[in-house]
Short mmCIF file of C-alpha atoms in Angstrom, two decimals:
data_model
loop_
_atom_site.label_atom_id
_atom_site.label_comp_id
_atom_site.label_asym_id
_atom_site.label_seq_id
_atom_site.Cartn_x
_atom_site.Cartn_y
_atom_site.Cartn_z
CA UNK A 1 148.33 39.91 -38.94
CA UNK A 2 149.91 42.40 -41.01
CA UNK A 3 150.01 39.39 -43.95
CA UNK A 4 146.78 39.02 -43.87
CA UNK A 5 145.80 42.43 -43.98
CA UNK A 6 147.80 42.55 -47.28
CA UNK A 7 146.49 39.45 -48.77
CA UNK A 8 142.91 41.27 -48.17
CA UNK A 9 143.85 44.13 -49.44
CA UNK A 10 145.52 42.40 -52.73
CA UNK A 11 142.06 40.32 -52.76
CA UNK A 12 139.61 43.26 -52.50
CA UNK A 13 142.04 45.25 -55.19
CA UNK A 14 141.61 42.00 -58.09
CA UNK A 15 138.06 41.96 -57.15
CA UNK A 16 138.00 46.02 -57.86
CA UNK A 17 139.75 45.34 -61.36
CA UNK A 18 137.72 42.46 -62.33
CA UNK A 19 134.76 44.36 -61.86
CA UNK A 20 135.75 48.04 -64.03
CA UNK A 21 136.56 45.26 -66.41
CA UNK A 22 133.63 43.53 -67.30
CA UNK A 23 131.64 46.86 -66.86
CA UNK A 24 133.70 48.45 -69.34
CA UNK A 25 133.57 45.40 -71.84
CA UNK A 26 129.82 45.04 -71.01
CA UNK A 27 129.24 49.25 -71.63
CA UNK A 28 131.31 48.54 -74.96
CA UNK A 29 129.52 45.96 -76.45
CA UNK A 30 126.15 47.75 -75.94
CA UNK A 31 127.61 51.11 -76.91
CA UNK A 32 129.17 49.42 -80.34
CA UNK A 33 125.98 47.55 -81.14
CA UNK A 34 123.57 51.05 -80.04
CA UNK A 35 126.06 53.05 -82.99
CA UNK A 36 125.54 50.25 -85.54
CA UNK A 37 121.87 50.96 -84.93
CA UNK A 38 122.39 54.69 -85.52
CA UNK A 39 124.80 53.95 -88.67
CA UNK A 40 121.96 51.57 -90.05
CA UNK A 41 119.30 54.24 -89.76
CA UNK A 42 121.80 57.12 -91.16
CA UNK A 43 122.41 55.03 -93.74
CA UNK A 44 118.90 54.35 -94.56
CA UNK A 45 117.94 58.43 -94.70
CA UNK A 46 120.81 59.48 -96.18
CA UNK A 47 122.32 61.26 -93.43
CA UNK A 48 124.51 63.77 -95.26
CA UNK A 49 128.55 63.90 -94.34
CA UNK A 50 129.04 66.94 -91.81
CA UNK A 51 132.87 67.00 -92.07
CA UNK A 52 134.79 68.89 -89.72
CA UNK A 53 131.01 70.72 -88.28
CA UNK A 54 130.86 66.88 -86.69
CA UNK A 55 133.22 67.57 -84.03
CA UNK A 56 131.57 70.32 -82.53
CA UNK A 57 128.81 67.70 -81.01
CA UNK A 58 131.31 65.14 -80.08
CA UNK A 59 133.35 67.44 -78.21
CA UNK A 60 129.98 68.83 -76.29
CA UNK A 61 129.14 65.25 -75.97
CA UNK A 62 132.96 64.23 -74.47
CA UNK A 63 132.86 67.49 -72.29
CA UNK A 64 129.55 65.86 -70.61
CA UNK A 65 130.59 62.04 -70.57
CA UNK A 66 133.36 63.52 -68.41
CA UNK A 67 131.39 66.00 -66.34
CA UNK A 68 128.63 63.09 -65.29
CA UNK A 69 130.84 60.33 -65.60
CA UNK A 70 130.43 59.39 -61.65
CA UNK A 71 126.70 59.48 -62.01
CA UNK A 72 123.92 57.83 -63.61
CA UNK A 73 123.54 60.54 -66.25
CA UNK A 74 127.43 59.42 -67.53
CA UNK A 75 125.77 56.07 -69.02
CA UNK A 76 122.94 58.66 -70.60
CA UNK A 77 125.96 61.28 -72.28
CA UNK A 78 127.89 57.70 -73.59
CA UNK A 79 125.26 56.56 -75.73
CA UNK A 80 124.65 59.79 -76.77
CA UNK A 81 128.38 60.11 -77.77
CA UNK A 82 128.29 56.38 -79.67
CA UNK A 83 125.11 57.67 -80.99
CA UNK A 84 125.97 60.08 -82.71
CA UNK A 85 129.72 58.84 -84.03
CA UNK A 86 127.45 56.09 -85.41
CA UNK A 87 124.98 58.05 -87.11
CA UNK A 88 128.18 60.50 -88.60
CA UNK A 89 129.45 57.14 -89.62
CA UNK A 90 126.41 56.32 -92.02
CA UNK A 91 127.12 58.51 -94.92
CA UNK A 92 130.88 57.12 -95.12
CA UNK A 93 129.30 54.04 -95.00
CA UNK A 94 127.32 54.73 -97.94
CA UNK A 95 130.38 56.26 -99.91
CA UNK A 96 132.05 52.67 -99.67
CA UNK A 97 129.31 50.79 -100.19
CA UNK A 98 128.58 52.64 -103.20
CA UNK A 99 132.03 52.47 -104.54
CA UNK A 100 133.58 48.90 -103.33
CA UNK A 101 130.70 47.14 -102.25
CA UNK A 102 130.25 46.15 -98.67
CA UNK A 103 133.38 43.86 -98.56
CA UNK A 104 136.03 46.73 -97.07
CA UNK A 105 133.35 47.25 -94.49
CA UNK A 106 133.26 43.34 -93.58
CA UNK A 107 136.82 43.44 -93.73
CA UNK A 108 137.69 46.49 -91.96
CA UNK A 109 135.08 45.63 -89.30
CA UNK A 110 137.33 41.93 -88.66
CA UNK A 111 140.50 43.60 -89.16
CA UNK A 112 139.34 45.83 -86.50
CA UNK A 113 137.82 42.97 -83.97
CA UNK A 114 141.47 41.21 -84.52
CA UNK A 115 143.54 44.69 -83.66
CA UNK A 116 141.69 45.15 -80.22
CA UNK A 117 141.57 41.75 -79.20
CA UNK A 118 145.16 41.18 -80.04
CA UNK A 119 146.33 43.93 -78.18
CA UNK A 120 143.94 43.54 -74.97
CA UNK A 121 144.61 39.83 -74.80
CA UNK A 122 148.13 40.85 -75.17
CA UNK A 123 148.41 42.77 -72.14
CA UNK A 124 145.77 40.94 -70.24
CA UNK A 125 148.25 38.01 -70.69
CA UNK A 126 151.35 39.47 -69.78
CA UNK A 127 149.74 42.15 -67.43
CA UNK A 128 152.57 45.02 -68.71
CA UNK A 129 152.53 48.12 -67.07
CA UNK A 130 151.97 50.79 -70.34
CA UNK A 131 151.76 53.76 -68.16
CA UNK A 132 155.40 55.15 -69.48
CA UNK A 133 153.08 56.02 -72.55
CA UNK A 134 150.57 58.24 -71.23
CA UNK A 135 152.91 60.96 -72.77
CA UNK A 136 154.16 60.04 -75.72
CA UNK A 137 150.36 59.07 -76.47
CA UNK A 138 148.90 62.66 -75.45
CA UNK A 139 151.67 64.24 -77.67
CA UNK A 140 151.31 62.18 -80.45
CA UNK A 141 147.52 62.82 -80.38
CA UNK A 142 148.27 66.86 -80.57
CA UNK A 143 150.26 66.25 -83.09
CA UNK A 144 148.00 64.15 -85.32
CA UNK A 145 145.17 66.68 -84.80
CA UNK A 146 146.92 69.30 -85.69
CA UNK A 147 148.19 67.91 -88.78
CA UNK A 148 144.71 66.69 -89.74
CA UNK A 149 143.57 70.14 -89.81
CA UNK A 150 146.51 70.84 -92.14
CA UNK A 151 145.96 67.98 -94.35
CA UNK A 152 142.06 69.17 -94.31
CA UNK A 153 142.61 72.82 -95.47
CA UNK A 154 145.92 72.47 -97.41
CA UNK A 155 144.25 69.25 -99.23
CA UNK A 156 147.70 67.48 -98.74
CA UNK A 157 146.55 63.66 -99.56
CA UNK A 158 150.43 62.84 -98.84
CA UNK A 159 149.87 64.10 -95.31
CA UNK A 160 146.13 62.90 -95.42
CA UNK A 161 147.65 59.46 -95.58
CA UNK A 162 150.23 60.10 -92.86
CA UNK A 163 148.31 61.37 -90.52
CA UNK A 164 145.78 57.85 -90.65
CA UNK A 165 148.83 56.27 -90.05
CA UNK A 166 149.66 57.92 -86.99
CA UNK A 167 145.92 57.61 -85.54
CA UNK A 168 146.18 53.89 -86.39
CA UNK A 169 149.38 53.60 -84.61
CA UNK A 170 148.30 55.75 -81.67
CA UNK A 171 144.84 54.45 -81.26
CA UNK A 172 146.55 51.01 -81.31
CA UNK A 173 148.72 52.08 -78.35
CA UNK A 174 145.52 53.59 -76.83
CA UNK A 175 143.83 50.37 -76.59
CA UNK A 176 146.96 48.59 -74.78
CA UNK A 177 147.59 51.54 -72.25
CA UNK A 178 143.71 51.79 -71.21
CA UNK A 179 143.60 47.86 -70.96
CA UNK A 180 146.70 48.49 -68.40
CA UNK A 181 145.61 51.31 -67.02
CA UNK A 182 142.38 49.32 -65.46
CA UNK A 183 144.57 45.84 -64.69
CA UNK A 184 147.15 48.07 -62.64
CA UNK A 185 144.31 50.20 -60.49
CA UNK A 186 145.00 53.46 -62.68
CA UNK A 187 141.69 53.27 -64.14
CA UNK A 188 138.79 53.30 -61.69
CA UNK A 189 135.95 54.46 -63.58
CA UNK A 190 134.60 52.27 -66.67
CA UNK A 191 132.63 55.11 -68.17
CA UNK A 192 135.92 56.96 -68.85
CA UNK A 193 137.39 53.39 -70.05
CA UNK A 194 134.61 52.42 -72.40
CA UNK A 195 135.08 56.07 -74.00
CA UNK A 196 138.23 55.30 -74.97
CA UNK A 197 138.67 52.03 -76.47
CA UNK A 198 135.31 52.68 -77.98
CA UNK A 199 136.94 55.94 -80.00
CA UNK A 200 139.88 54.09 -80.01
CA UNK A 201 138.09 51.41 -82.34
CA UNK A 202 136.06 53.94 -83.95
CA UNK A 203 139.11 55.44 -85.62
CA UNK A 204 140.92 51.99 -86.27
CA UNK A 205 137.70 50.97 -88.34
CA UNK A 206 137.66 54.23 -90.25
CA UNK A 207 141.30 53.87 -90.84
CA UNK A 208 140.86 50.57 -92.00
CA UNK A 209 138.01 51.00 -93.65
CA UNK A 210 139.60 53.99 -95.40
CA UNK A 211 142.67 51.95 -96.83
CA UNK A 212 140.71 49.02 -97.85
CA UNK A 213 138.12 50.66 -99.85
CA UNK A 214 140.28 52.94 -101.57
CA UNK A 215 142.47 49.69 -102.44
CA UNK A 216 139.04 48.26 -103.94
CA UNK A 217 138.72 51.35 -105.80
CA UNK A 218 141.81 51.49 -107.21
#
């Protein structure tokens, strides 16, 4: 009796994962395709580059994906979120595509498809348990945002570069420990999980995008 008890539970628990799964990868795919919308029209009206101002909004916007993220109104706050990342997105578009040509954006855009579906099919496949990095990733995040804001103000492009480096590396990590996080039951809620790989990918393609056009340039 006891067996099967345990065999239901284990049944109902895949069937729980399965499902924050293809929610999140469903909520992802829309959110992605909703900011390429909002980068298109940016793009089109010349949406000037806010700069550090742009963080104000997302961090209102994060504070209330998180607040309603149980409720209806959570779906509402994430497009507004991807929204507006995509719209901020537009004018950096524009920079590239003035100075390289739209070939960085193609290939940051693939180089960024092959990062997260490396590393989610990576743990998918080997279902490893990443949670030993919920630390080192929180730290490392600190510490990148803190020496963005240095490399900002003190125009250090020698730290400029470092620090893209680090959220490349950590956003990398991000990806694998929130794929893990939902395969191993730590991750219940696929608003919260669509957030994050979707940021997560925002910065890689920035990165990316950021290295390969100034290569063109060069």
């Amino acid at each position: 009796m006891q067996e099967l008890y345990t065999q239901s539970a284990t049944y109902s628990s895949s069937l729980e994962v399965s499902k924050v799964l293809r929610n999140t990868y469903a909520l992802l795919a829309m959110t992605i395709g909703f900011s390429a919308i909002t980068a298109t029209i940016s793009m089109a009206i010349n949406f000037p580059h806010l700069g550090l101002i742009s963080l104000l909004p997302y961090i209102g916007l994060l504070f209330a994906v998180e607040k309603t993220k149980n409720s209806g109104w959570g779906i509402v706050w994430v497009f507004a979120l991807t929204g507006w990342l995509g719209l901020t997105l537009g004018p950096i578009l524009n920079y590239y595509v003035g100075v390289s040509g739209i070939e960085p954006i193609l290939m940051a855009l693939g180089g960024t498809a092959l990062i997260f579906f490396g590393l989610s099919g990576y743990v998918l496949v080997t279902r490893k348990d990443l949670s030993f990095l919920t630390g080192f990733i929180m730290t490392g995040f600190i510490v990148a945002f803190v020496a963005m804001l240095a490399a900002y103000f003190l125009n250090i492009s020698g730290l400029s570069l470092a620090v893209s480096c680090m959220f490349l590396v950590l956003s990398s990590l991000l990806i694998m420990w929130q794929t893990s996080n939902i395969i191993h039951g730590g991750e219940t809620n696929y608003i919260s999980a669509t957030v994050t790989l979707y940021v997560s990918l925002y910065n890689i393609f920035t990165i990316l995008l950021s290295f390969l056009g100034g290569s063109s340039d060069d």
